[in-house]
PDB file of C-alpha atoms in Angstrom:
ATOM      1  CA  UNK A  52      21.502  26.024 -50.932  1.00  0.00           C
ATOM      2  CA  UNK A  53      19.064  26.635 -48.198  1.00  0.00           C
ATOM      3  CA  UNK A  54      20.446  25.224 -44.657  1.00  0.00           C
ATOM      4  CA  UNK A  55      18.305  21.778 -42.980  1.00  0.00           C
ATOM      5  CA  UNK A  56      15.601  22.931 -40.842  1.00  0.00           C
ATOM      6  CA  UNK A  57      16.829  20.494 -38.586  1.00  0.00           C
ATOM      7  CA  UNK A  58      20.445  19.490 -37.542  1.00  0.00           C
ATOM      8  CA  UNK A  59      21.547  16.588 -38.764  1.00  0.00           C
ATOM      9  CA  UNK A  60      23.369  15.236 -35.616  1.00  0.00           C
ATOM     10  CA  UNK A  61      22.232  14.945 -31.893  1.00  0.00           C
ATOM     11  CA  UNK A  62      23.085  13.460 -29.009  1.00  0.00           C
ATOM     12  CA  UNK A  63      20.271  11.183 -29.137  1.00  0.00           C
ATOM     13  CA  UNK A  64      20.776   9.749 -32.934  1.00  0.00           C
ATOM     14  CA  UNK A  65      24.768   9.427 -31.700  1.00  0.00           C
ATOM     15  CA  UNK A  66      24.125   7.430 -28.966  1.00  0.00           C
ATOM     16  CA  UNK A  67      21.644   5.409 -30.673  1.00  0.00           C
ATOM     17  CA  UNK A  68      23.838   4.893 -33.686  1.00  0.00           C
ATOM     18  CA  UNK A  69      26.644   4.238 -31.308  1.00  0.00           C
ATOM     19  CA  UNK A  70      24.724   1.251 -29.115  1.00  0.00           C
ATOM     20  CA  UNK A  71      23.549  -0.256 -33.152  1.00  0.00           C
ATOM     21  CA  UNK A  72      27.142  -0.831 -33.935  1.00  0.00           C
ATOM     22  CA  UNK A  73      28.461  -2.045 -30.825  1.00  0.00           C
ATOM     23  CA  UNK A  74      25.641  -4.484 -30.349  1.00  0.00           C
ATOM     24  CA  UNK A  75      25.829  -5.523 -34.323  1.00  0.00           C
ATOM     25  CA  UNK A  76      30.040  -5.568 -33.874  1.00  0.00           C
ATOM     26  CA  UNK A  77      31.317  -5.404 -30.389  1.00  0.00           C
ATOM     27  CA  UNK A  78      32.509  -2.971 -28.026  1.00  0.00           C
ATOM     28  CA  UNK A  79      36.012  -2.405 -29.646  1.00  0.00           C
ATOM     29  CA  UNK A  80      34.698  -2.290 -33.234  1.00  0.00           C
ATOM     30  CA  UNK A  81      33.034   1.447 -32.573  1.00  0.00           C
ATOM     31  CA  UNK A  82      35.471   4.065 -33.598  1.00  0.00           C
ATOM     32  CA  UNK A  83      34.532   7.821 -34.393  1.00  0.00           C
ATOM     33  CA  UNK A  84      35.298   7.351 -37.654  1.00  0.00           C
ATOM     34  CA  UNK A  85      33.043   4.395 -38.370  1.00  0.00           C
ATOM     35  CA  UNK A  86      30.444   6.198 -36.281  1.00  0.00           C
ATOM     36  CA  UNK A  87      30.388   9.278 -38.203  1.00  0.00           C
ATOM     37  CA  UNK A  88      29.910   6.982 -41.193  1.00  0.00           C
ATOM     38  CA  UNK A  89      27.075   5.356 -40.148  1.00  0.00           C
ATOM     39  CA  UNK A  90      25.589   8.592 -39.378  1.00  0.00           C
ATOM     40  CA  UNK A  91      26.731   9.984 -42.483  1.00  0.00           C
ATOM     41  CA  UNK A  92      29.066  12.682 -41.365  1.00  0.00           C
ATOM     42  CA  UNK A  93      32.601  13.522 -41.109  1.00  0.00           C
ATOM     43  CA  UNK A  94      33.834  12.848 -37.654  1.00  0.00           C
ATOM     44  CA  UNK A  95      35.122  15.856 -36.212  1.00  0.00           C
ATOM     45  CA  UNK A  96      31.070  16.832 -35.970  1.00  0.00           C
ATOM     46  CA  UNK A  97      30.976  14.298 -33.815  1.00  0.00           C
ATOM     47  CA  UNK A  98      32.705  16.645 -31.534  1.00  0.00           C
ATOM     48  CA  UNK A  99      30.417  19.093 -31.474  1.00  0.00           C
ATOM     49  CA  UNK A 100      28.369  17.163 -29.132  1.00  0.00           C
ATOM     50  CA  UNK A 101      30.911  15.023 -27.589  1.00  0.00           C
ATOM     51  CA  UNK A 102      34.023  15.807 -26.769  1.00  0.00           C
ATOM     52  CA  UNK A 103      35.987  12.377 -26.698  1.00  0.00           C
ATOM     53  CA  UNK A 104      34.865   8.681 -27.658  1.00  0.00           C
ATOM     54  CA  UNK A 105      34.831   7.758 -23.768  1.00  0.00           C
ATOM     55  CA  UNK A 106      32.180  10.479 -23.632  1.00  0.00           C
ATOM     56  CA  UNK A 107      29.896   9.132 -26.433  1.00  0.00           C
ATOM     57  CA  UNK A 108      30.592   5.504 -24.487  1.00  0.00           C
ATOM     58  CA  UNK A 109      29.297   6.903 -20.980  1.00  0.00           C
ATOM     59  CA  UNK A 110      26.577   8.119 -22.991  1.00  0.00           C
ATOM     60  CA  UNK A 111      25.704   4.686 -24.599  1.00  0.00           C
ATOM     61  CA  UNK A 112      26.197   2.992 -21.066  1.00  0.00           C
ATOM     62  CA  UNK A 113      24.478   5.383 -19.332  1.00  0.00           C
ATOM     63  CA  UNK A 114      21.509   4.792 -22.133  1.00  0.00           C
ATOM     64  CA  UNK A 115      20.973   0.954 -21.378  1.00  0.00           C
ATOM     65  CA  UNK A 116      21.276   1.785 -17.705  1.00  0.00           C
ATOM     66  CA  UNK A 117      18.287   4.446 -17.712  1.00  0.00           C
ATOM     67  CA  UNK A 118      15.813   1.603 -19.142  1.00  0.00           C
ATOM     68  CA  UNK A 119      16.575  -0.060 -15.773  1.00  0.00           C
ATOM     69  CA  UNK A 120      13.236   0.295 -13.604  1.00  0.00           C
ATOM     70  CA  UNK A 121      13.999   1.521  -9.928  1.00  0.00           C
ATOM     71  CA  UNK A 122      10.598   2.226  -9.096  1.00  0.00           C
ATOM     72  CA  UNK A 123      10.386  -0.356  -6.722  1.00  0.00           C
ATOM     73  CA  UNK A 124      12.466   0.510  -4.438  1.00  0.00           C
ATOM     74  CA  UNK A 125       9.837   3.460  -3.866  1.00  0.00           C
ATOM     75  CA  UNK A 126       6.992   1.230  -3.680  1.00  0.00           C
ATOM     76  CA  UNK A 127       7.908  -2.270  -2.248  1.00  0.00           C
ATOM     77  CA  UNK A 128      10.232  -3.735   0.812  1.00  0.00           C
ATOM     78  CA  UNK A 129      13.915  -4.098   0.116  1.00  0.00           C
ATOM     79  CA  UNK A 130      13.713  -7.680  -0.438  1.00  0.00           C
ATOM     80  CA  UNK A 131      11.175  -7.999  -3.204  1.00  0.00           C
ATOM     81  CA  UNK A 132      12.571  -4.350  -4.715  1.00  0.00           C
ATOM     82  CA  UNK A 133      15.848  -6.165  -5.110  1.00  0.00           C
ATOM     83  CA  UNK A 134      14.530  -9.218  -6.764  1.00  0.00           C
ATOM     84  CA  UNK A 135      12.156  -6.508  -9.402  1.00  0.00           C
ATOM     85  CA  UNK A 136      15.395  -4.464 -10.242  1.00  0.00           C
ATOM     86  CA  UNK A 137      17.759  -7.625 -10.393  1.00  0.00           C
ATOM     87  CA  UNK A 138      15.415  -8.544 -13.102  1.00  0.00           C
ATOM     88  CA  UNK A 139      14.788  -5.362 -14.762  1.00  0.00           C
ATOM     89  CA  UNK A 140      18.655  -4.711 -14.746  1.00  0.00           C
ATOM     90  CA  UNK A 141      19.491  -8.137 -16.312  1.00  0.00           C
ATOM     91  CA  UNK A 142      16.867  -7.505 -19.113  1.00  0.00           C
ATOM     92  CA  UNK A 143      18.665  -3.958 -19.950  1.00  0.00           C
ATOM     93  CA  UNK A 144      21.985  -5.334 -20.169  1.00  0.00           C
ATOM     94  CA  UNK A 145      21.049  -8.977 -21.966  1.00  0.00           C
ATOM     95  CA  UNK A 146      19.249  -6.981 -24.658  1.00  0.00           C
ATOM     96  CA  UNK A 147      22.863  -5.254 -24.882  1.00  0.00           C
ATOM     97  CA  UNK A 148      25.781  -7.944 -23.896  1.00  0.00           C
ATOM     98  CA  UNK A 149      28.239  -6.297 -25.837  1.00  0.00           C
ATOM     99  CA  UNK A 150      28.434  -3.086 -23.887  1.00  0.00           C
ATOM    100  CA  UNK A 151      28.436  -5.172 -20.044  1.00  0.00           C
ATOM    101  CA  UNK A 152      32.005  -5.394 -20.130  1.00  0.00           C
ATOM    102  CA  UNK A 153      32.144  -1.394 -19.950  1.00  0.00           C
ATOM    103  CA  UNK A 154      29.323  -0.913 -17.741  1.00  0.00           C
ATOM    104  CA  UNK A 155      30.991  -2.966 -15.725  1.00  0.00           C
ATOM    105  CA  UNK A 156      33.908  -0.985 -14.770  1.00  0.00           C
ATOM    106  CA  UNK A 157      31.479   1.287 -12.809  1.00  0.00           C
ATOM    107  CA  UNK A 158      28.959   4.308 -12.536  1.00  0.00           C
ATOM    108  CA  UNK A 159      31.865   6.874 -12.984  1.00  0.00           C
ATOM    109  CA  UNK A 160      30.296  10.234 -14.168  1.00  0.00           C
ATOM    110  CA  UNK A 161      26.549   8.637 -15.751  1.00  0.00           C
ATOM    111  CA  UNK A 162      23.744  10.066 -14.335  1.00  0.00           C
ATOM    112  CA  UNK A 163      21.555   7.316 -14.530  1.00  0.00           C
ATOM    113  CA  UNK A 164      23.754   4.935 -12.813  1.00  0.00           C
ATOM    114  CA  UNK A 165      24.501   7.057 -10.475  1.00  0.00           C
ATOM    115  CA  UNK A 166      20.959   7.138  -9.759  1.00  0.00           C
ATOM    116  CA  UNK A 167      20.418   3.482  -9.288  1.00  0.00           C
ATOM    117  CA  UNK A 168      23.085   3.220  -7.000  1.00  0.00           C
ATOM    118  CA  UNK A 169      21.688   5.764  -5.066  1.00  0.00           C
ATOM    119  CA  UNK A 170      17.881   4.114  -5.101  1.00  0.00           C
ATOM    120  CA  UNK A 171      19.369   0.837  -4.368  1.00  0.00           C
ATOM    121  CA  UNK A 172      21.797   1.937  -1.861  1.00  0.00           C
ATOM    122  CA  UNK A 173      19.011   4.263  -0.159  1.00  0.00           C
ATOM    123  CA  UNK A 174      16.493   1.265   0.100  1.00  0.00           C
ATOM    124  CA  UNK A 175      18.789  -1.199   1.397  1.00  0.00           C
ATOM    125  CA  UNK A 176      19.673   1.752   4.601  1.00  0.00           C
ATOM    126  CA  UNK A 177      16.443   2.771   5.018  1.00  0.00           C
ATOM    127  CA  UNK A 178      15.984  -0.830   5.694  1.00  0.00           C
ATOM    128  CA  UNK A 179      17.942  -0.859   8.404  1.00  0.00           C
ATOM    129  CA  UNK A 180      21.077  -2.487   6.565  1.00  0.00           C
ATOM    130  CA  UNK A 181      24.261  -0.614   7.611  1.00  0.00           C
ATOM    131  CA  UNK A 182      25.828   1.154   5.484  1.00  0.00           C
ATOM    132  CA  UNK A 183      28.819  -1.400   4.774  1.00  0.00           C
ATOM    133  CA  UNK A 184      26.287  -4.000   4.632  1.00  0.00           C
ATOM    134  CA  UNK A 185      24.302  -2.285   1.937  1.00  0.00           C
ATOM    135  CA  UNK A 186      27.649  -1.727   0.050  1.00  0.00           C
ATOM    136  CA  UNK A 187      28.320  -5.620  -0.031  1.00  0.00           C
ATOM    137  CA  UNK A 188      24.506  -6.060  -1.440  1.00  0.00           C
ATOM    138  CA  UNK A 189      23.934  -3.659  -4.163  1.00  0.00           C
ATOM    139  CA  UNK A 190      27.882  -5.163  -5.448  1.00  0.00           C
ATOM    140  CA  UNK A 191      27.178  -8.564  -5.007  1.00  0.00           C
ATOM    141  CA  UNK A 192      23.945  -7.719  -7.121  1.00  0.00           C
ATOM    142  CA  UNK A 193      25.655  -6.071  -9.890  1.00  0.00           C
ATOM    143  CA  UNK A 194      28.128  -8.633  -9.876  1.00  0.00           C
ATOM    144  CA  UNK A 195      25.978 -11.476 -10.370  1.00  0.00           C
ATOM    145  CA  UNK A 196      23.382  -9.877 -12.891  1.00  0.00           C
ATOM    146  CA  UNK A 197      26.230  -8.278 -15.382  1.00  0.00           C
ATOM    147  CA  UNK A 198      28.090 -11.986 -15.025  1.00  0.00           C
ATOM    148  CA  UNK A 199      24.710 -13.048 -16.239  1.00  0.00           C
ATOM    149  CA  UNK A 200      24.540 -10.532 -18.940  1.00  0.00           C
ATOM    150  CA  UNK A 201      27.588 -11.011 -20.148  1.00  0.00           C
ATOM    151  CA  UNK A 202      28.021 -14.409 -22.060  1.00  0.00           C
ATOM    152  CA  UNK A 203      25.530 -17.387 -22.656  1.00  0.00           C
ATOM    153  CA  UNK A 204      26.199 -20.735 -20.711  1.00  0.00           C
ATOM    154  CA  UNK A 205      24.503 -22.679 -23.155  1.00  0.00           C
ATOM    155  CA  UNK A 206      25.745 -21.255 -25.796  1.00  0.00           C
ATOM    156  CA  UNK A 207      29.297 -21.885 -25.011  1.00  0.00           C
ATOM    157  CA  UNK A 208      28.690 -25.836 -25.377  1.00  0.00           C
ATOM    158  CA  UNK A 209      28.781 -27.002 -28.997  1.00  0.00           C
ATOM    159  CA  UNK A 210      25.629 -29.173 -30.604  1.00  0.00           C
ATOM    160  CA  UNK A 211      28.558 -31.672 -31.447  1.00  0.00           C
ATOM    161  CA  UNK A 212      27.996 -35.559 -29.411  1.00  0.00           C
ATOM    162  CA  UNK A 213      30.861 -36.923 -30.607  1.00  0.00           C
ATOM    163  CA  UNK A 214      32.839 -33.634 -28.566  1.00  0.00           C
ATOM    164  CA  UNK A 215      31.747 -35.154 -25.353  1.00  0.00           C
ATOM    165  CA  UNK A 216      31.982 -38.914 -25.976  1.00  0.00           C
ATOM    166  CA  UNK A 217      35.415 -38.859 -23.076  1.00  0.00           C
ATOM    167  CA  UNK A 218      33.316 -37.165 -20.382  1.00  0.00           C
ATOM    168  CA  UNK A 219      30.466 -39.299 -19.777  1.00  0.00           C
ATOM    169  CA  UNK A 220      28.895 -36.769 -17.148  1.00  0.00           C
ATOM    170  CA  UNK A 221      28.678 -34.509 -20.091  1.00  0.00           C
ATOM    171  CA  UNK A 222      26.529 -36.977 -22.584  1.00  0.00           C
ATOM    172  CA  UNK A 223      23.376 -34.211 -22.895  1.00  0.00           C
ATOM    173  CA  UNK A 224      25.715 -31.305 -23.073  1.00  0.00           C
ATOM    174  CA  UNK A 225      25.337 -31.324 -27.026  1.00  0.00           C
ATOM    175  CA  UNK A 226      21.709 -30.427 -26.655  1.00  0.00           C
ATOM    176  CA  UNK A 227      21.859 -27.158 -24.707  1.00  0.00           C
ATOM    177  CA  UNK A 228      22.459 -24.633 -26.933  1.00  0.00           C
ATOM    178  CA  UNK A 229      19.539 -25.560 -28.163  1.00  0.00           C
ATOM    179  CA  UNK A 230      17.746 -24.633 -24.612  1.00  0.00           C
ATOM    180  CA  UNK A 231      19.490 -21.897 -24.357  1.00  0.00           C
ATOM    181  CA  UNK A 232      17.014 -19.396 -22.898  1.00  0.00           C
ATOM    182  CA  UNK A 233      15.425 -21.864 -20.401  1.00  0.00           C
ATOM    183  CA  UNK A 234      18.517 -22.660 -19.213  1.00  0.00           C
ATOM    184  CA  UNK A 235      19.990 -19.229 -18.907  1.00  0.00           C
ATOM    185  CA  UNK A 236      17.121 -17.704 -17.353  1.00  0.00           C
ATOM    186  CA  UNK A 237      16.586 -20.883 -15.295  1.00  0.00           C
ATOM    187  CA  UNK A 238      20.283 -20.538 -13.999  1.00  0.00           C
ATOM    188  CA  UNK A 239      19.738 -16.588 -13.367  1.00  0.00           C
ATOM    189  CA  UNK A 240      16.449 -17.487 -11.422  1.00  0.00           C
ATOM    190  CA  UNK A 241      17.917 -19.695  -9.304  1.00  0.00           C
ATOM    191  CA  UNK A 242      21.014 -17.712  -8.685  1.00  0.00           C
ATOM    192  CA  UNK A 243      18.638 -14.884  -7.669  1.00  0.00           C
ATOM    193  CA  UNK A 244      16.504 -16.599  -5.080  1.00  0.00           C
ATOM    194  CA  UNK A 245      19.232 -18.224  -3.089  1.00  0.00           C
ATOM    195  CA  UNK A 246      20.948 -14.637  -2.831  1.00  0.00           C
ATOM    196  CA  UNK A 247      18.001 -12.864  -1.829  1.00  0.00           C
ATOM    197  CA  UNK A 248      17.048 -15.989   0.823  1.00  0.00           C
ATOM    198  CA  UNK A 249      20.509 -15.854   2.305  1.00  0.00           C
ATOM    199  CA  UNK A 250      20.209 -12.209   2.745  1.00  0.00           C
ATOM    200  CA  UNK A 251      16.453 -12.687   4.370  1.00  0.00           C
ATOM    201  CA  UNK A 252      18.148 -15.049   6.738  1.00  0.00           C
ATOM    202  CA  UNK A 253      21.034 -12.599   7.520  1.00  0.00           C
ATOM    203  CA  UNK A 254      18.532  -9.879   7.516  1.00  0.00           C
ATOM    204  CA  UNK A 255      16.405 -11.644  10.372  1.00  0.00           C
ATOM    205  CA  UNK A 256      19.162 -12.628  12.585  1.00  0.00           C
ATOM    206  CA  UNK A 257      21.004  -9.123  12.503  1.00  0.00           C
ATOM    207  CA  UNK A 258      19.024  -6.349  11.454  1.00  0.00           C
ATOM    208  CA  UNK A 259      15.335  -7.517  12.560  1.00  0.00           C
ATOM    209  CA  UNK A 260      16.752  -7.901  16.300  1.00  0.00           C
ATOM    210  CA  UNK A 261      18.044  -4.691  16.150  1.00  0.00           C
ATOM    211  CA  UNK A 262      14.489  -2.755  15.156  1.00  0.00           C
ATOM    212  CA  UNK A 263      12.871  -4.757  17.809  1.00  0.00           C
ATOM    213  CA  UNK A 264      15.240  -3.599  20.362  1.00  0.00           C
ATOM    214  CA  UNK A 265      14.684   0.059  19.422  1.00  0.00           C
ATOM    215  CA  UNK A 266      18.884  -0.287  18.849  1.00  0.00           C
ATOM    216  CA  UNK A 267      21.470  -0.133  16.134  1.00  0.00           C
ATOM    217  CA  UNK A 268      24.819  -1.003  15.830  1.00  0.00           C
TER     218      UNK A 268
END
């Protein structure tokens, strides 16, 4: 029997199969064994490409984080780069809640996040931030949009009236699942400006006195 012209595994179809089962099933459902089902192979060819599951997850978080646009940190001031990226980032990783909770745990080894911490973290100096300063930003930032990622607030009320009859602040509560996006999106919105204002007001009263004295602490 004459061999494929093509393999039948890469990197690329791994990951991608990898990221279809963890949305579809969550993040502790993937196994190498289920994987190499899906993709219709035993699992230790898995290992020709990867050499542990950890490595196929960097892979998949690494992935979700490369669709995150950082291009605006090259074209735009820090403040409305921040506010472009915030949103880009939370689009990535709400299209893909399921793998947040290990994105989460940091950049590690993965190129790509690596890379945006090193586009946000470079804007935010160049700025004039110190370097600390920029440190607290681009966390806080990641903090709030993978929180927002993560889990639905409207979502986590139930479309039951009768549930809420004892808490009489709660009497609408039944009806927001059924707003979900506006409200989710509304909440992330608002979270978004009032970070980025209180860091244009700390911005003006420490950094912007600084550049106009020609000084830096």
């Amino acid at each position: 029997m004459p061999r494929p012209r093509q393999a039948l595994l890469s990197r690329d179809r791994i990951v991608e199969t990898a990221l279809a089962l963890i949305d579809a099933d969550g993040l502790d459902a993937l196994s190498t064994r289920r994987l190499a089902a899906a993709l219709g192979v035993r699992g230790p060819s898995l290992y020709n490409h990867f050499a542990t599951k950890e490595e196929i997850l960097d892979a998949v978080a690494d992935s979700v984080t490369a669709t995150v646009d950082v291009g605006a940190f090259d074209r735009h001031g820090w403040h409305e780069a921040l506010a472009r990226w915030a949103r880009s980032y939370r689009s990535a990783l709400a299209a893909h809640p399921n793998i947040v909770p290990y994105l989460a745990q940091g950049p590690g080894r993965r190129p790509a996040a690596l890379a945006m911490a090193d586009a946000v973290y470079g804007a935010l100096v160049r700025a004039g931030w110190p370097p600390a300063r920029a440190t607290h930003i681009g966390a806080a930032l990641r903090y709030f949009v993978a929180g927002s990622a993560l889990g639905s607030f409207a979502r986590g009320f139930v479309e039951d009236p009768s549930l809420y009859a004892a808490h009489p602040h709660l009497s609408q509560a039944h009806r927001l699942p059924g707003h979900q996006r506006s409200v989710d999106e509304g909440a992330f919105a608002l979270g978004l400006d009032a970070l980025l204002h209180g860091l244009a007001a700390e911005y003006a009263a420490t950094v912007a006195p600084l550049e106009r004295s020609g000084g830096r602490e």
